[in-house]
Coordinates of C-alpha atoms in Angstrom, one line a residue:
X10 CA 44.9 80.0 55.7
X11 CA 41.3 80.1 56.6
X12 CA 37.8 79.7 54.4
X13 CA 34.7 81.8 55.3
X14 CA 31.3 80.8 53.7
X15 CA 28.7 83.1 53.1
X16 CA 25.2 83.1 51.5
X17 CA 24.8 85.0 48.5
X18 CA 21.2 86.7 48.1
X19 CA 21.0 85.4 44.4
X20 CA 17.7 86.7 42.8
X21 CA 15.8 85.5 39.9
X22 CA 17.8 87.6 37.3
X23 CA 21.3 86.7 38.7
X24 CA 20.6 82.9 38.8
X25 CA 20.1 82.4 35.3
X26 CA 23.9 83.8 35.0
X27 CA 25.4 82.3 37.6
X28 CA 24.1 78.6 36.2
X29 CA 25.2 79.8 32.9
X30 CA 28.4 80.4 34.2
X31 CA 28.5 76.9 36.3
X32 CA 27.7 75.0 32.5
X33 CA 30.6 77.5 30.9
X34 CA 32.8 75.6 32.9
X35 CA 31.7 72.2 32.7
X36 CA 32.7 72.8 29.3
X37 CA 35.6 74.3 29.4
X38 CA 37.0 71.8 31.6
X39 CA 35.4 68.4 29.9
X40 CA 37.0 69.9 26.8
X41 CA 40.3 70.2 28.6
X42 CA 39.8 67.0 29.9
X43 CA 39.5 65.7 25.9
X44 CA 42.8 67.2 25.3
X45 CA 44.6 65.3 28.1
X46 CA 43.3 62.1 27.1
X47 CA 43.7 62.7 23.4
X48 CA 47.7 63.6 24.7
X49 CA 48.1 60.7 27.0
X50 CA 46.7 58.1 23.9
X51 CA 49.8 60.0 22.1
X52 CA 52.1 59.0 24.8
X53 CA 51.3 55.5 25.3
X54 CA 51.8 54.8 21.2
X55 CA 55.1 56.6 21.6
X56 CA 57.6 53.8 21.6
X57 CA 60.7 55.7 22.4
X58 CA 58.7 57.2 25.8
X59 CA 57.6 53.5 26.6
X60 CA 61.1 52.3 26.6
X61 CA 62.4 55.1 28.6
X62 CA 59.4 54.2 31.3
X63 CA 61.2 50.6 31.1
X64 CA 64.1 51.7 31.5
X65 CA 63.4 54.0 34.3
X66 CA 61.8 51.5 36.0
X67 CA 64.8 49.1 35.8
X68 CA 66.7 52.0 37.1
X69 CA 64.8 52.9 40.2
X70 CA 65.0 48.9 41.6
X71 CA 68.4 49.7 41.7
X72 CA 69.8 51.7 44.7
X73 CA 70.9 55.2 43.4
X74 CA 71.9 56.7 46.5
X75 CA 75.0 53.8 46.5
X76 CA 75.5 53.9 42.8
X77 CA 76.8 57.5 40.9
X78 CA 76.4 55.9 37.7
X79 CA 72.6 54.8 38.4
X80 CA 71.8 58.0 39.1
X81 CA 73.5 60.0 36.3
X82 CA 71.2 57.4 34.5
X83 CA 68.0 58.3 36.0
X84 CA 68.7 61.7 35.7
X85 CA 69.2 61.2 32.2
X86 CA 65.9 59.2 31.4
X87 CA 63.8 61.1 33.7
X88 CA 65.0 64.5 31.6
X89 CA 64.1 62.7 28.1
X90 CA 60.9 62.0 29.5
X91 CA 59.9 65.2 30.7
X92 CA 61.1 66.7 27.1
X93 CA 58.1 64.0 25.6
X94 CA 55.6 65.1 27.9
X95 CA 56.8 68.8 27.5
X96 CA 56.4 68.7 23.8
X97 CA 52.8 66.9 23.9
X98 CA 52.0 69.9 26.2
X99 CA 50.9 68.2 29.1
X100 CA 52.6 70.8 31.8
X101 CA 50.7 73.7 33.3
X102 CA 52.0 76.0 30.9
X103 CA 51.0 73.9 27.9
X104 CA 47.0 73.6 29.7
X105 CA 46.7 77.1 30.5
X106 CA 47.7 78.0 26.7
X107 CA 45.2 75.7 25.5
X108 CA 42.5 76.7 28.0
X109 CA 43.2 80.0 27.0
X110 CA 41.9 79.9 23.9
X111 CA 38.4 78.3 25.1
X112 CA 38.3 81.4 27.9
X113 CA 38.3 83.8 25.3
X114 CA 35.3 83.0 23.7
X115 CA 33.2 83.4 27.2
X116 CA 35.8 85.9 29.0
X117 CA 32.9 87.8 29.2
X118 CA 31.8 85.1 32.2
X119 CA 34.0 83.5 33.2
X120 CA 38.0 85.0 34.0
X121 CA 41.1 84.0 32.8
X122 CA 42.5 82.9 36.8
X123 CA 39.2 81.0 37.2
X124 CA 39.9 78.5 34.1
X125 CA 43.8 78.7 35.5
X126 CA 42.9 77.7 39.2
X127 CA 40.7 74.3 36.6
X128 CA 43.3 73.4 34.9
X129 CA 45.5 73.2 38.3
X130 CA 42.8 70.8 39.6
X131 CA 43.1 68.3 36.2
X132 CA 46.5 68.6 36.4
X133 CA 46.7 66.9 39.6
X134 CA 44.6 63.9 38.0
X135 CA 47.5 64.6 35.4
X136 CA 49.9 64.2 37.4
X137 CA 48.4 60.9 39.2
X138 CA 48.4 59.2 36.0
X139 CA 51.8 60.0 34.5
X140 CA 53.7 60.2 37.8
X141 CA 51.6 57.9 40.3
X142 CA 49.0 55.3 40.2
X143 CA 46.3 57.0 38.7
X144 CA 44.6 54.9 35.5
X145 CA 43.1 57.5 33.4
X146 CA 41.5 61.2 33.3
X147 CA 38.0 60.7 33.6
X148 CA 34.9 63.5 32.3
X149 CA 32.9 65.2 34.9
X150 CA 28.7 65.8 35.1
X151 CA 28.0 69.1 34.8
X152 CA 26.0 68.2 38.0
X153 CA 29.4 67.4 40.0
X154 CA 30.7 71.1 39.2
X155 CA 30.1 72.2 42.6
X156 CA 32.6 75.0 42.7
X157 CA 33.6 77.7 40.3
X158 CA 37.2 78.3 41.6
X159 CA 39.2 81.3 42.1
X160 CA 43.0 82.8 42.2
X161 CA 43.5 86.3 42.7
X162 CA 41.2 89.0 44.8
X163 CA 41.6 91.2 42.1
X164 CA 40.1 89.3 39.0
X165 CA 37.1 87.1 39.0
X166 CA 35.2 87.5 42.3
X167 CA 36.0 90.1 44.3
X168 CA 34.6 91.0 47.8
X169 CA 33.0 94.6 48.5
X170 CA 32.5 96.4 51.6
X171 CA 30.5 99.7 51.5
X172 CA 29.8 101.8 54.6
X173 CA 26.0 103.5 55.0
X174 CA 26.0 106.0 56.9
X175 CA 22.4 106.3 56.9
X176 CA 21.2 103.2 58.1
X177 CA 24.9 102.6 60.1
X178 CA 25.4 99.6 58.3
X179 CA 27.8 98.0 56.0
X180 CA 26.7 96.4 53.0
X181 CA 28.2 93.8 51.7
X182 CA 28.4 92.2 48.2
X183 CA 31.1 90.7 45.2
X184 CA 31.1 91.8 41.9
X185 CA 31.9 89.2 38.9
X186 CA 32.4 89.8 35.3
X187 CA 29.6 92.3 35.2
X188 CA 27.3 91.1 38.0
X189 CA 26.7 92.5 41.8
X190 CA 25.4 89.6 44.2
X191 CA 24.4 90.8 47.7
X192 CA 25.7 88.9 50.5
X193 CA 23.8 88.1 53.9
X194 CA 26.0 87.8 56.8
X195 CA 25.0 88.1 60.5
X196 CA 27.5 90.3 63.2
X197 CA 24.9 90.4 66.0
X198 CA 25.5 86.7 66.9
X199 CA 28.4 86.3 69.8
X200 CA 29.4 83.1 68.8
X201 CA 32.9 83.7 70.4
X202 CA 34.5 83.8 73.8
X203 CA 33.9 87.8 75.0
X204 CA 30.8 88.3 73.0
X205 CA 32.6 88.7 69.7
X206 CA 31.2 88.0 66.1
X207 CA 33.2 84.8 64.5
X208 CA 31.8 86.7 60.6
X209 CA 33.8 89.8 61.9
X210 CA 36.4 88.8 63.6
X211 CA 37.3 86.9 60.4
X212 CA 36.7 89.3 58.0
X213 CA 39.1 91.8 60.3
X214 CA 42.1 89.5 61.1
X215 CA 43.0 88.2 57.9
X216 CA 43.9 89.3 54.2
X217 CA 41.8 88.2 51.3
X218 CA 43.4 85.7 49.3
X219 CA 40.8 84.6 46.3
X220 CA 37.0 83.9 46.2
X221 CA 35.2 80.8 44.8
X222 CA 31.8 80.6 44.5
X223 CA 30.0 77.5 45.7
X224 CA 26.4 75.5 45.0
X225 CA 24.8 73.1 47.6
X226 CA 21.8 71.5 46.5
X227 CA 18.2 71.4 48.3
X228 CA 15.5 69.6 47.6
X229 CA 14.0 73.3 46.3
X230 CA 17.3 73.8 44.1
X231 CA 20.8 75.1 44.4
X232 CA 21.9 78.0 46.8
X233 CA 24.8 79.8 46.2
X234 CA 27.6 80.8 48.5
X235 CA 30.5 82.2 48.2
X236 CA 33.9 81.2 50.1
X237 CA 36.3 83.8 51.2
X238 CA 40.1 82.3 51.6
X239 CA 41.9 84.4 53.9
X240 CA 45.5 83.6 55.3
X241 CA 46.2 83.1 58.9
X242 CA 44.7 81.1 60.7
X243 CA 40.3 81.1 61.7
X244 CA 39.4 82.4 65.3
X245 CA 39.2 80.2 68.2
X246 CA 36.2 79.6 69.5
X247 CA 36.9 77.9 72.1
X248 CA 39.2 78.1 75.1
X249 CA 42.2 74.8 75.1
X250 CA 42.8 72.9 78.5
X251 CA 45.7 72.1 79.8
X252 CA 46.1 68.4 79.7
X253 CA 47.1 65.7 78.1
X254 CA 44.7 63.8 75.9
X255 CA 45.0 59.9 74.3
X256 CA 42.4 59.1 71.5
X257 CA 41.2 55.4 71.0
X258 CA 39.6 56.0 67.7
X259 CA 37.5 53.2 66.0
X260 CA 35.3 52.9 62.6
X261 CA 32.0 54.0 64.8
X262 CA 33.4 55.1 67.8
X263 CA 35.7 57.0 69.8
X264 CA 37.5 57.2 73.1
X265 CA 39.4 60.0 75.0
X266 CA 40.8 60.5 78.3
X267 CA 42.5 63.6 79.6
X268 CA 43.2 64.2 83.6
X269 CA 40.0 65.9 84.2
X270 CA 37.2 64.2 81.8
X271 CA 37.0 61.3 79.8
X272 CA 34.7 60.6 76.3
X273 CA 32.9 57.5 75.0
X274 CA 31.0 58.6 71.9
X275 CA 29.2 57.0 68.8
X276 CA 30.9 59.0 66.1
X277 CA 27.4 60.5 63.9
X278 CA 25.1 58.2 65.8
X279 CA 21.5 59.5 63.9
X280 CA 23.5 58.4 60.3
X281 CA 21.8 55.2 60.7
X282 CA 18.3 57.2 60.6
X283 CA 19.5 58.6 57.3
X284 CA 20.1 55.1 55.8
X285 CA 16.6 54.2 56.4
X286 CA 15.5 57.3 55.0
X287 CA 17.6 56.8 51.7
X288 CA 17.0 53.0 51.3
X289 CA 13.0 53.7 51.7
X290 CA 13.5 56.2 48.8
X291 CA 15.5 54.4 46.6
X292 CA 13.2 51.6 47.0
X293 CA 10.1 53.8 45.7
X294 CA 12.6 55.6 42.9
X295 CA 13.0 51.5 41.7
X296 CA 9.4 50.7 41.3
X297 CA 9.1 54.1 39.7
X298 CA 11.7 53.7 37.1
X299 CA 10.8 50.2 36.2
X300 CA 7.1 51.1 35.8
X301 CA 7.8 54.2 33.5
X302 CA 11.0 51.9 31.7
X303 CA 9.6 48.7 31.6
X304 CA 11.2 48.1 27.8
X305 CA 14.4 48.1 29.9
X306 CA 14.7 45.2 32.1
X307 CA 14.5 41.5 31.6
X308 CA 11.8 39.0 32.6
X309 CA 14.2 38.3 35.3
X310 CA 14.3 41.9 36.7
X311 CA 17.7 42.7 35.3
X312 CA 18.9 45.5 33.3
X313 CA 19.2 45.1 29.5
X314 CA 22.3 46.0 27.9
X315 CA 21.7 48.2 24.9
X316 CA 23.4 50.4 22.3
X317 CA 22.0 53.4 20.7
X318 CA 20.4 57.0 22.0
X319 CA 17.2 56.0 22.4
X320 CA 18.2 52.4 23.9
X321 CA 19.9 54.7 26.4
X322 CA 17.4 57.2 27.1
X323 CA 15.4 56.6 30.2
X324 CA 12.1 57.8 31.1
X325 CA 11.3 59.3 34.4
X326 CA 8.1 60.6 36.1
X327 CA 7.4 64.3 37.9
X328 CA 7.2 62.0 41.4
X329 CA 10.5 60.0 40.7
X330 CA 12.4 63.2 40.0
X331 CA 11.1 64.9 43.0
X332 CA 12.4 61.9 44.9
X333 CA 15.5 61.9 43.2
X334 CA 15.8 65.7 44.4
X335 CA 15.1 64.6 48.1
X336 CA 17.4 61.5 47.5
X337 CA 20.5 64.0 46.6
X338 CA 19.2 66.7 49.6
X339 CA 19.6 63.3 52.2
X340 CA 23.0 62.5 50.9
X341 CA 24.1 66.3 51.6
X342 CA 22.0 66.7 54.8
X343 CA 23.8 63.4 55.9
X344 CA 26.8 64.6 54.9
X345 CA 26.3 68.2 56.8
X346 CA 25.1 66.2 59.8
X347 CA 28.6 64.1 60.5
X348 CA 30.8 67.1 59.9
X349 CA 28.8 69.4 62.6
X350 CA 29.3 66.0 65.5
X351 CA 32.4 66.2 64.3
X352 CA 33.6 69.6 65.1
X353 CA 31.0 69.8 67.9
X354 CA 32.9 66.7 69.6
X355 CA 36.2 68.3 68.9
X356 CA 35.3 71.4 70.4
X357 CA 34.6 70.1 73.7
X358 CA 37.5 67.3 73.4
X359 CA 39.8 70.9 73.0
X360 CA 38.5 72.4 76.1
X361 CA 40.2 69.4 78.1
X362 CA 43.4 69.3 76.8
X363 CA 46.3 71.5 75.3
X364 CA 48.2 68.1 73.6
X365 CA 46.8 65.1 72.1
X366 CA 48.0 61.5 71.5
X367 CA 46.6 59.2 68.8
X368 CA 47.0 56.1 67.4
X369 CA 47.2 56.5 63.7
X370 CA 44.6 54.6 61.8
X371 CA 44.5 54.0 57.8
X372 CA 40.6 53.8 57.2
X373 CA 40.7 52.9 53.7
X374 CA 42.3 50.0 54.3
X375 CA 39.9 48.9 56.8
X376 CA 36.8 49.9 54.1
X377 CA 38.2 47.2 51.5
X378 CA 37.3 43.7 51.3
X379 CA 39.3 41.2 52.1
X380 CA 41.1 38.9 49.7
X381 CA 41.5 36.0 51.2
X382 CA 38.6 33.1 50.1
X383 CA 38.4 31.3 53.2
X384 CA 35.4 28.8 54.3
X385 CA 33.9 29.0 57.9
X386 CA 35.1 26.1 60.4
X387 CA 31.7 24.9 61.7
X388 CA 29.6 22.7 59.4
X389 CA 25.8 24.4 57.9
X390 CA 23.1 22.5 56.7
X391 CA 21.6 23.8 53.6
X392 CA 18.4 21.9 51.7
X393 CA 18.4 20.6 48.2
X394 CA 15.7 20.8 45.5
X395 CA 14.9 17.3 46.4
X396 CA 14.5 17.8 49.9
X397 CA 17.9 15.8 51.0
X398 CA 20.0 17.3 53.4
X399 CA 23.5 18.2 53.1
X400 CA 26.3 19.2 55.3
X401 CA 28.8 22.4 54.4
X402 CA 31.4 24.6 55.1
X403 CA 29.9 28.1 53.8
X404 CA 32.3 30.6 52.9
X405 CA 33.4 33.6 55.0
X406 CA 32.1 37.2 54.9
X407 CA 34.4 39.3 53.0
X408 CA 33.1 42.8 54.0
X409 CA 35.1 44.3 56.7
X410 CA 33.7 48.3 57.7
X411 CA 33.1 49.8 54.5
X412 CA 29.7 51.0 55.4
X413 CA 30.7 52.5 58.7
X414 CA 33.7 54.2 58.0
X415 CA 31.2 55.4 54.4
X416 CA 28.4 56.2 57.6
X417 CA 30.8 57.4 60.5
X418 CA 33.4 59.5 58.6
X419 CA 36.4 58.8 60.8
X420 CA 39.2 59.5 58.9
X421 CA 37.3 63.4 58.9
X422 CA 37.9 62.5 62.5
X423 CA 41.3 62.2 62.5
X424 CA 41.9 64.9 59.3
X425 CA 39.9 67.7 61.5
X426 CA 42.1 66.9 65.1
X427 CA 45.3 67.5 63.4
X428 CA 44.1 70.8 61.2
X429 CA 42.5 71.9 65.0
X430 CA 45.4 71.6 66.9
X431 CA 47.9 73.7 64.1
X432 CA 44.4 76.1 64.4
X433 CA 44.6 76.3 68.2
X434 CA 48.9 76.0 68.4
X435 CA 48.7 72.5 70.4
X436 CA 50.9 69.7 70.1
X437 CA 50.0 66.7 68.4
X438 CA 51.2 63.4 69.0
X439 CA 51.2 59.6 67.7
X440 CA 52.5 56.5 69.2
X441 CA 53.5 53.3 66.9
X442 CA 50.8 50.9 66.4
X443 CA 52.4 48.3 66.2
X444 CA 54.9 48.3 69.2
X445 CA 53.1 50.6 71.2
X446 CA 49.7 48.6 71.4
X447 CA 47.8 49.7 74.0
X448 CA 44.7 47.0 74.0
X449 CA 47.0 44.5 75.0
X450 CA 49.5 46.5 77.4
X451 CA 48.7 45.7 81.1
X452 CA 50.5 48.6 83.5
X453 CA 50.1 46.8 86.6
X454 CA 52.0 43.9 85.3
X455 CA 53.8 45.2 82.7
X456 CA 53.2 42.8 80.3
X457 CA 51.3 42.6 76.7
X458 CA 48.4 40.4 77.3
X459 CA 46.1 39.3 74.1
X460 CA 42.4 39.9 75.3
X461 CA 39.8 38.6 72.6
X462 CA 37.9 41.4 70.9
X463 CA 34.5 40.3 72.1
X464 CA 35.7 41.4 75.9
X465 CA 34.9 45.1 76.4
X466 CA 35.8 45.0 79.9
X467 CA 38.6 43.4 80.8
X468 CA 40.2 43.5 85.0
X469 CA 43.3 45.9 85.4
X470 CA 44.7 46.1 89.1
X471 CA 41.8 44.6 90.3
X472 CA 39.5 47.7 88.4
X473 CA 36.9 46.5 85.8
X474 CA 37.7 49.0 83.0
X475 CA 36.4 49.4 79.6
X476 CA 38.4 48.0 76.7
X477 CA 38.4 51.7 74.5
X478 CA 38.7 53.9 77.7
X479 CA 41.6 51.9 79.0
X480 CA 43.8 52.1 75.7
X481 CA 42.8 56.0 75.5
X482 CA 44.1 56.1 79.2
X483 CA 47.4 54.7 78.0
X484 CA 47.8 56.5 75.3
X485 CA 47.5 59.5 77.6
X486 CA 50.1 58.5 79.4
X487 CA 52.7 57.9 76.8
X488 CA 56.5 57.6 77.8
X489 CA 58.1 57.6 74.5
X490 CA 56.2 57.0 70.8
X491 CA 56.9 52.7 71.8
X492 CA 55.3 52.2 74.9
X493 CA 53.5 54.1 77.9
X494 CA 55.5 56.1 80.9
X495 CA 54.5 52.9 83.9
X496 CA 54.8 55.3 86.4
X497 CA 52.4 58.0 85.1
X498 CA 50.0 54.7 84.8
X499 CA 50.1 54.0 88.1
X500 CA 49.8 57.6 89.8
X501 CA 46.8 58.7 87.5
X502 CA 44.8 54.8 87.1
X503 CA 42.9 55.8 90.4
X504 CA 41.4 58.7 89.1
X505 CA 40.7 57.4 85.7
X506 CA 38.6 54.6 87.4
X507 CA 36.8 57.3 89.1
X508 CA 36.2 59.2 85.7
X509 CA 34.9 56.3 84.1
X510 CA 32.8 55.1 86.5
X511 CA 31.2 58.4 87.1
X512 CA 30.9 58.2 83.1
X513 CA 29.2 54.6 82.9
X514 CA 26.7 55.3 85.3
X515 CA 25.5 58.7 83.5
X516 CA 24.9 57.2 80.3
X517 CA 23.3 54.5 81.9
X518 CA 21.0 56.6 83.5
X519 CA 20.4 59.0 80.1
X520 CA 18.5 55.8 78.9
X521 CA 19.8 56.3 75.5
X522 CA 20.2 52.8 73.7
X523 CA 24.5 52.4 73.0
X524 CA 26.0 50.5 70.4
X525 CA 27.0 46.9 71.4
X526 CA 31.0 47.4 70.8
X527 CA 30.4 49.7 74.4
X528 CA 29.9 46.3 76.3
X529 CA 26.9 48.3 78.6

């Protein structure tokens, strides 16, 4: 399954409905949200469900795939459990019969598989909660409804086509609940391999699931789209090589080697232009807000805590809500900007190879901070209020890469490769991190050889080579998922050095400034 987004020509009398329609839902799912946690408050006073959690959780330390009796158990409690939570109503039956009764009122808006196609999307956050690790259900901004969603093709929004045989053109539009929205769409573009039209070539190869319609904000408001889910897969736009790829991805950067080009790229590089685009802002929306609110900080500069409606009500000027607006447009336009590298990158990473190999990452992990309180090993000097002098072991930094992976989006990275390569039929590949590790294997010895981070370049066979490139080298040349195939190393290192040299020198000469972690 595919999406296709198109603009929707929304005019000053259709715009008042479809925000109408956007707030409908806001409701009916914040109320459905009420529900759930007015349900799950039920469930946690429930004594007889909280011993059976106990119980089930003294049950699943135990190994049920050696014991018939432990599992006969679990069966049993896990069935008692799921009668408590069936007769609270908290299954998707039970939602869409309550939501039900809250479409009705507007069913004149919004349709019965668009509230169905909401509740699916709290009942994962539902589901989270009762079955994984999820805390609570939590209300959503009307703001943050960014999506009415769909279900069928035949109810809700529905697509159009209409030949005119006049003008020999087909017009386009949907129809919803009452409403006809245009849609623009452009077929003169050859955006494909052959001169073909990507809009058209969509449109013609697959079947119309369902339609959602979608908001992105601008700085002069929202503009409306409409996304058309269509199975099979999208059309390639590009033509695959034939080799074998190895991806060294990092937080902010990325390596790849194939046998006929190589890559050494600063994943979003312009995201740091952004951030000093945002910071300025939010520095001026500050000032604003404490100048128009100044009953609501302390002498200090902190924030009061208050209680109360009008404690809570904030004041804000015409200037510091148009810089709000331009705030939220930055945050999208940043946003935009990363995923359009992205795909741009992996578009011409495609055109090299026909199988890639990477080393799996978890990003999320690397984004936290670390636990462990430990103090620094040299001694600092810091002055006293008296002037004195005073030797000490500051503690370390606990930040790791939160703000790149936030900046870089690399897990997008990684999430994007492996949806492009079911997209494009390749073969996709990843080696064990921790037995495979290719910044420490060393082909010409064959050894594992510890090389400090700082090093970028490190000697291989008497070659200089770059830390990244190296390990995407090996992991191009992988011999089974635990270590590289030596023999491939050695027959394909001389060309690599070439590559990479030819590489090095060209981005020296482009006279672009490179981050630091390149070593050049």
């Amino acid at each position: 399954m595919h999406m296709l987004r198109l603009r929707l020509l929304v005019d000053y009398r259709t715009e008042p409905i479809v925000e109408k329609r956007f707030r409908i839902l806001a409701h009916i799912s914040n109320q459905l949200r009420k529900h759930v946690k007015k349900q799950l408050s039920r469930l946690e006073k429930d004594k007889v469900y909280q011993e059976l959690k106990k119980e089930y959780g003294r049950l699943k330390k135990l190994d049920p795939d050696n014991h018939e009796e432990v599992a006969t158990d679990l069966s049993r409690v896990s069935g008692l459990m799921d009668e408590t939570i069936n007769e609270l109503g908290l299954t998707k039956s039970g939602l869409e019969k309550y939501a039900s009764v809250m479409q009705r009122r507007y069913k004149k808006n919004i349709s019965s598989h668009q509230v169905q196609a909401e509740v699916a999307h709290i009942l994962k956050g539902l589901e989270k909660v009762l079955y994984g690790d999820g805390k609570d259900i939590h209300y959503k901004k009307e703001r943050d409804f960014t999506t009415i969603p769909g279900k069928s093709c035949s109810n809700g929004v529905i697509l159009h086509f209409d030949q005119d045989d006049e003008k020999h053109e087909v017009n386009c539009y949907i129809t919803w609940n009452g409403i006809a929205i245009p849609v623009r769409y452009d077929l003169s573009k050859a955006d494909l391999p052959g001169g073909r039209n990507y809009v058209n070539e969509s449109l013609s190869s697959g079947k119309i699931c369902y339609c959602e319609i979608k908001r992105i904000w601008f700085r002069s408001g929202y503009k409306y789209y409409v996304d058309i889910y269509m199975k099979g897969e999208a059309p390639k736009k590009v033509e695959p090589g034939k080799s074998v790829m190895g991806i060294d991805e990092g937080t902010s950067t990325v390596a790849a080697v194939s046998g006929d080009a190589v890559f050494l790229e600063e994943l979003a590089p312009q995201c740091v232009d952004y951030n000093k685009e945002i910071t300025k802002l939010q520095r001026q929306i500050d000032v604003s807000t404490r100048k128009t609110n100044p009953d609501k900080f302390n002498e200090d500069g902190t924030c009061r805590k208050r209680s109360g409606w009008k404690e809570k009500h904030w004041t804000f000027s015409k200037n510091c809500l148009r810089k709000k607006a331009k705030l939220r447009e930055l945050y999208r336009r940043k946003s935009a900007y990363a995923k359009c590298r992205h795909e741009n990158l992996l578009n011409r990473m495609i055109q090299s190879a026909s199988s890639f190999v990477n080393e799996p990452m978890e990003f999320s992990a690397l984004a936290k901070r670390s636990k462990k309180t430990e103090r620094q090993d040299k001694l600092s000097e810091v002055k006293k209020k008296d002037g004195s002098v005073k030797l000490v072991r500051k503690y370390k930094r606990k930040k790791r890469f939160g703000k790149s992976v936030n900046d870089r989006s690399p897990a997008l990275f990684q999430t994007r490769l492996k949806q492009k390569c079911v997209q494009y039929g390749l073969a996709y590949m990843e080696t064990d991190k921790w037995k495979y590790r290719a910044s420490q294997y060393d082909h010409d010895l064959d050894a594992y050889i510890k090389v400090e981070l700082s090093r970028r370049f490190k000697t291989v066979a008497g070659q200089v080579v770059q830390r990244d490139l190296y390990s995407a080298f090996l992991q191009s040349c992988m011999g089974t998922p635990e270590k590289p195939d030596r023999e491939k190393c050695l027959q394909l290192f001389g060309q690599f050095v070439r590559m990479q040299a030819e590489l090095i020198m060209k981005m020296k000469a482009s006279g672009q400034s490179r981050p630091a972690c390149f070593g050049f």
